[in-house]
Amino acid sequence: MSFTIQFLSVASEELEDAFFWYEEKRENLGVEFMEELEYYLNLISENPFYFEGNSEKENLRKVPLSRFPYIVFYWVDENSKTIYFDALFHAKKKPKKY
């Protein structure tokens, strides 16, 4: 059974910023970024515990995107079958954050 996906406000803002940044660099690059993210969102919704957990925050998980230098952080509420996307970090700009 798939889990529902919810973006927290900070993650939504970071996602929007990344999309527009890539679109400014090249037309449709933002779309390609979103397509890769959507691929991972589908994987996560089908198997939310597949990706590595955070050693400091037990329920926080992370998934690095393949093509774009971003890491998505999320946590899972098994009771409500909901995945909360907490943050989207640019791995080269904020390496110490994760």
JSON list of C-alpha atoms in Angstrom, two decimals:
[
{"chain": "A", "resi": 1, "resn": "MET", "atom": "CA", "xyz": [0.00, 0.00, 0.00]},
{"chain": "A", "resi": 2, "resn": "SER", "atom": "CA", "xyz": [1.31, 3.43, -0.93]},
{"chain": "A", "resi": 3, "resn": "PHE", "atom": "CA", "xyz": [1.83, 6.12, 1.63]},
{"chain": "A", "resi": 4, "resn": "THR", "atom": "CA", "xyz": [0.50, 9.66, 1.22]},
{"chain": "A", "resi": 5, "resn": "ILE", "atom": "CA", "xyz": [3.14, 12.33, 0.64]},
{"chain": "A", "resi": 6, "resn": "GLN", "atom": "CA", "xyz": [3.08, 15.71, 2.39]},
{"chain": "A", "resi": 7, "resn": "PHE", "atom": "CA", "xyz": [5.62, 18.48, 1.88]},
{"chain": "A", "resi": 8, "resn": "LEU", "atom": "CA", "xyz": [6.36, 20.64, 4.89]},
{"chain": "A", "resi": 9, "resn": "SER", "atom": "CA", "xyz": [6.45, 24.35, 4.08]},
{"chain": "A", "resi": 10, "resn": "VAL", "atom": "CA", "xyz": [10.25, 24.66, 4.20]},
{"chain": "A", "resi": 11, "resn": "ALA", "atom": "CA", "xyz": [10.67, 21.73, 1.81]},
{"chain": "A", "resi": 12, "resn": "SER", "atom": "CA", "xyz": [8.09, 23.23, -0.55]},
{"chain": "A", "resi": 13, "resn": "GLU", "atom": "CA", "xyz": [9.98, 26.52, -0.63]},
{"chain": "A", "resi": 14, "resn": "GLU", "atom": "CA", "xyz": [13.31, 24.78, -1.23]},
{"chain": "A", "resi": 15, "resn": "LEU", "atom": "CA", "xyz": [11.75, 22.73, -4.02]},
{"chain": "A", "resi": 16, "resn": "GLU", "atom": "CA", "xyz": [10.30, 25.80, -5.69]},
{"chain": "A", "resi": 17, "resn": "ASP", "atom": "CA", "xyz": [13.64, 27.64, -5.44]},
{"chain": "A", "resi": 18, "resn": "ALA", "atom": "CA", "xyz": [15.50, 24.70, -6.98]},
{"chain": "A", "resi": 19, "resn": "PHE", "atom": "CA", "xyz": [12.99, 24.36, -9.81]},
{"chain": "A", "resi": 20, "resn": "PHE", "atom": "CA", "xyz": [13.22, 28.02, -10.80]},
{"chain": "A", "resi": 21, "resn": "TRP", "atom": "CA", "xyz": [17.01, 28.07, -10.45]},
{"chain": "A", "resi": 22, "resn": "TYR", "atom": "CA", "xyz": [17.32, 25.16, -12.91]},
{"chain": "A", "resi": 23, "resn": "GLU", "atom": "CA", "xyz": [14.79, 26.72, -15.27]},
{"chain": "A", "resi": 24, "resn": "GLU", "atom": "CA", "xyz": [16.90, 29.89, -15.37]},
{"chain": "A", "resi": 25, "resn": "LYS", "atom": "CA", "xyz": [19.97, 27.85, -16.25]},
{"chain": "A", "resi": 26, "resn": "ARG", "atom": "CA", "xyz": [18.30, 26.03, -19.12]},
{"chain": "A", "resi": 27, "resn": "GLU", "atom": "CA", "xyz": [14.75, 25.73, -20.38]},
{"chain": "A", "resi": 28, "resn": "ASN", "atom": "CA", "xyz": [13.14, 22.49, -19.14]},
{"chain": "A", "resi": 29, "resn": "LEU", "atom": "CA", "xyz": [16.03, 21.68, -16.79]},
{"chain": "A", "resi": 30, "resn": "GLY", "atom": "CA", "xyz": [13.69, 22.45, -13.90]},
{"chain": "A", "resi": 31, "resn": "VAL", "atom": "CA", "xyz": [11.21, 20.01, -15.41]},
{"chain": "A", "resi": 32, "resn": "GLU", "atom": "CA", "xyz": [13.93, 17.36, -15.60]},
{"chain": "A", "resi": 33, "resn": "PHE", "atom": "CA", "xyz": [14.76, 18.03, -11.96]},
{"chain": "A", "resi": 34, "resn": "MET", "atom": "CA", "xyz": [11.10, 17.57, -11.01]},
{"chain": "A", "resi": 35, "resn": "GLU", "atom": "CA", "xyz": [10.89, 14.35, -13.03]},
{"chain": "A", "resi": 36, "resn": "GLU", "atom": "CA", "xyz": [13.83, 12.88, -11.16]},
{"chain": "A", "resi": 37, "resn": "LEU", "atom": "CA", "xyz": [12.36, 13.97, -7.85]},
{"chain": "A", "resi": 38, "resn": "GLU", "atom": "CA", "xyz": [9.01, 12.44, -8.81]},
{"chain": "A", "resi": 39, "resn": "TYR", "atom": "CA", "xyz": [10.75, 9.14, -9.58]},
{"chain": "A", "resi": 40, "resn": "TYR", "atom": "CA", "xyz": [12.17, 9.05, -6.06]},
{"chain": "A", "resi": 41, "resn": "LEU", "atom": "CA", "xyz": [8.90, 10.17, -4.49]},
{"chain": "A", "resi": 42, "resn": "ASN", "atom": "CA", "xyz": [7.18, 7.21, -6.12]},
{"chain": "A", "resi": 43, "resn": "LEU", "atom": "CA", "xyz": [9.86, 4.84, -4.81]},
{"chain": "A", "resi": 44, "resn": "ILE", "atom": "CA", "xyz": [9.55, 6.29, -1.33]},
{"chain": "A", "resi": 45, "resn": "SER", "atom": "CA", "xyz": [5.75, 6.15, -1.31]},
{"chain": "A", "resi": 46, "resn": "GLU", "atom": "CA", "xyz": [5.87, 2.44, -2.21]},
{"chain": "A", "resi": 47, "resn": "ASN", "atom": "CA", "xyz": [8.67, 1.57, 0.23]},
{"chain": "A", "resi": 48, "resn": "PRO", "atom": "CA", "xyz": [9.31, 4.40, 2.71]},
{"chain": "A", "resi": 49, "resn": "PHE", "atom": "CA", "xyz": [11.93, 2.48, 4.69]},
{"chain": "A", "resi": 50, "resn": "TYR", "atom": "CA", "xyz": [14.11, 1.61, 1.71]},
{"chain": "A", "resi": 51, "resn": "PHE", "atom": "CA", "xyz": [16.43, 4.59, 2.07]},
{"chain": "A", "resi": 52, "resn": "GLU", "atom": "CA", "xyz": [18.99, 5.19, 4.79]},
{"chain": "A", "resi": 53, "resn": "GLY", "atom": "CA", "xyz": [17.95, 6.51, 8.18]},
{"chain": "A", "resi": 54, "resn": "ASN", "atom": "CA", "xyz": [19.74, 9.28, 10.05]},
{"chain": "A", "resi": 55, "resn": "SER", "atom": "CA", "xyz": [21.84, 8.07, 12.97]},
{"chain": "A", "resi": 56, "resn": "GLU", "atom": "CA", "xyz": [21.06, 11.15, 15.08]},
{"chain": "A", "resi": 57, "resn": "LYS", "atom": "CA", "xyz": [17.34, 11.41, 14.35]},
{"chain": "A", "resi": 58, "resn": "GLU", "atom": "CA", "xyz": [15.95, 7.90, 14.25]},
{"chain": "A", "resi": 59, "resn": "ASN", "atom": "CA", "xyz": [12.90, 8.51, 12.09]},
{"chain": "A", "resi": 60, "resn": "LEU", "atom": "CA", "xyz": [14.54, 10.93, 9.64]},
{"chain": "A", "resi": 61, "resn": "ARG", "atom": "CA", "xyz": [15.57, 9.37, 6.33]},
{"chain": "A", "resi": 62, "resn": "LYS", "atom": "CA", "xyz": [17.46, 10.72, 3.37]},
{"chain": "A", "resi": 63, "resn": "VAL", "atom": "CA", "xyz": [17.72, 10.01, -0.32]},
{"chain": "A", "resi": 64, "resn": "PRO", "atom": "CA", "xyz": [20.30, 11.59, -2.63]},
{"chain": "A", "resi": 65, "resn": "LEU", "atom": "CA", "xyz": [19.11, 12.35, -6.13]},
{"chain": "A", "resi": 66, "resn": "SER", "atom": "CA", "xyz": [21.18, 10.72, -8.87]},
{"chain": "A", "resi": 67, "resn": "ARG", "atom": "CA", "xyz": [21.52, 13.44, -11.46]},
{"chain": "A", "resi": 68, "resn": "PHE", "atom": "CA", "xyz": [21.08, 16.59, -9.41]},
{"chain": "A", "resi": 69, "resn": "PRO", "atom": "CA", "xyz": [23.14, 17.40, -6.28]},
{"chain": "A", "resi": 70, "resn": "TYR", "atom": "CA", "xyz": [20.21, 17.37, -3.87]},
{"chain": "A", "resi": 71, "resn": "ILE", "atom": "CA", "xyz": [19.36, 15.29, -0.85]},
{"chain": "A", "resi": 72, "resn": "VAL", "atom": "CA", "xyz": [15.75, 14.86, 0.22]},
{"chain": "A", "resi": 73, "resn": "PHE", "atom": "CA", "xyz": [15.03, 14.40, 3.93]},
{"chain": "A", "resi": 74, "resn": "TYR", "atom": "CA", "xyz": [11.78, 12.82, 5.05]},
{"chain": "A", "resi": 75, "resn": "TRP", "atom": "CA", "xyz": [10.16, 11.03, 7.94]},
{"chain": "A", "resi": 76, "resn": "VAL", "atom": "CA", "xyz": [7.40, 8.46, 8.07]},
{"chain": "A", "resi": 77, "resn": "ASP", "atom": "CA", "xyz": [4.25, 8.30, 10.19]},
{"chain": "A", "resi": 78, "resn": "GLU", "atom": "CA", "xyz": [3.22, 4.66, 9.99]},
{"chain": "A", "resi": 79, "resn": "ASN", "atom": "CA", "xyz": [-0.06, 5.23, 11.82]},
{"chain": "A", "resi": 80, "resn": "SER", "atom": "CA", "xyz": [-1.39, 7.71, 9.27]},
{"chain": "A", "resi": 81, "resn": "LYS", "atom": "CA", "xyz": [0.50, 6.13, 6.34]},
{"chain": "A", "resi": 82, "resn": "THR", "atom": "CA", "xyz": [2.02, 9.54, 5.60]},
{"chain": "A", "resi": 83, "resn": "ILE", "atom": "CA", "xyz": [5.49, 10.54, 4.46]},
{"chain": "A", "resi": 84, "resn": "TYR", "atom": "CA", "xyz": [6.52, 14.06, 5.44]},
{"chain": "A", "resi": 85, "resn": "PHE", "atom": "CA", "xyz": [9.17, 15.70, 3.31]},
{"chain": "A", "resi": 86, "resn": "ASP", "atom": "CA", "xyz": [11.12, 17.79, 5.73]},
{"chain": "A", "resi": 87, "resn": "ALA", "atom": "CA", "xyz": [13.85, 19.41, 3.62]},
{"chain": "A", "resi": 88, "resn": "LEU", "atom": "CA", "xyz": [15.59, 19.48, 0.27]},
{"chain": "A", "resi": 89, "resn": "PHE", "atom": "CA", "xyz": [19.28, 20.35, 0.56]},
{"chain": "A", "resi": 90, "resn": "HIS", "atom": "CA", "xyz": [21.73, 21.23, -2.16]},
{"chain": "A", "resi": 91, "resn": "ALA", "atom": "CA", "xyz": [24.59, 18.90, -1.26]},
{"chain": "A", "resi": 92, "resn": "LYS", "atom": "CA", "xyz": [27.30, 21.27, -2.48]},
{"chain": "A", "resi": 93, "resn": "LYS", "atom": "CA", "xyz": [25.91, 24.40, -0.83]},
{"chain": "A", "resi": 94, "resn": "LYS", "atom": "CA", "xyz": [24.95, 23.02, 2.59]},
{"chain": "A", "resi": 95, "resn": "PRO", "atom": "CA", "xyz": [27.16, 19.98, 3.18]},
{"chain": "A", "resi": 96, "resn": "LYS", "atom": "CA", "xyz": [27.33, 20.37, 6.96]},
{"chain": "A", "resi": 97, "resn": "LYS", "atom": "CA", "xyz": [23.56, 20.49, 7.36]},
{"chain": "A", "resi": 98, "resn": "TYR", "atom": "CA", "xyz": [23.21, 16.76, 6.78]}
]
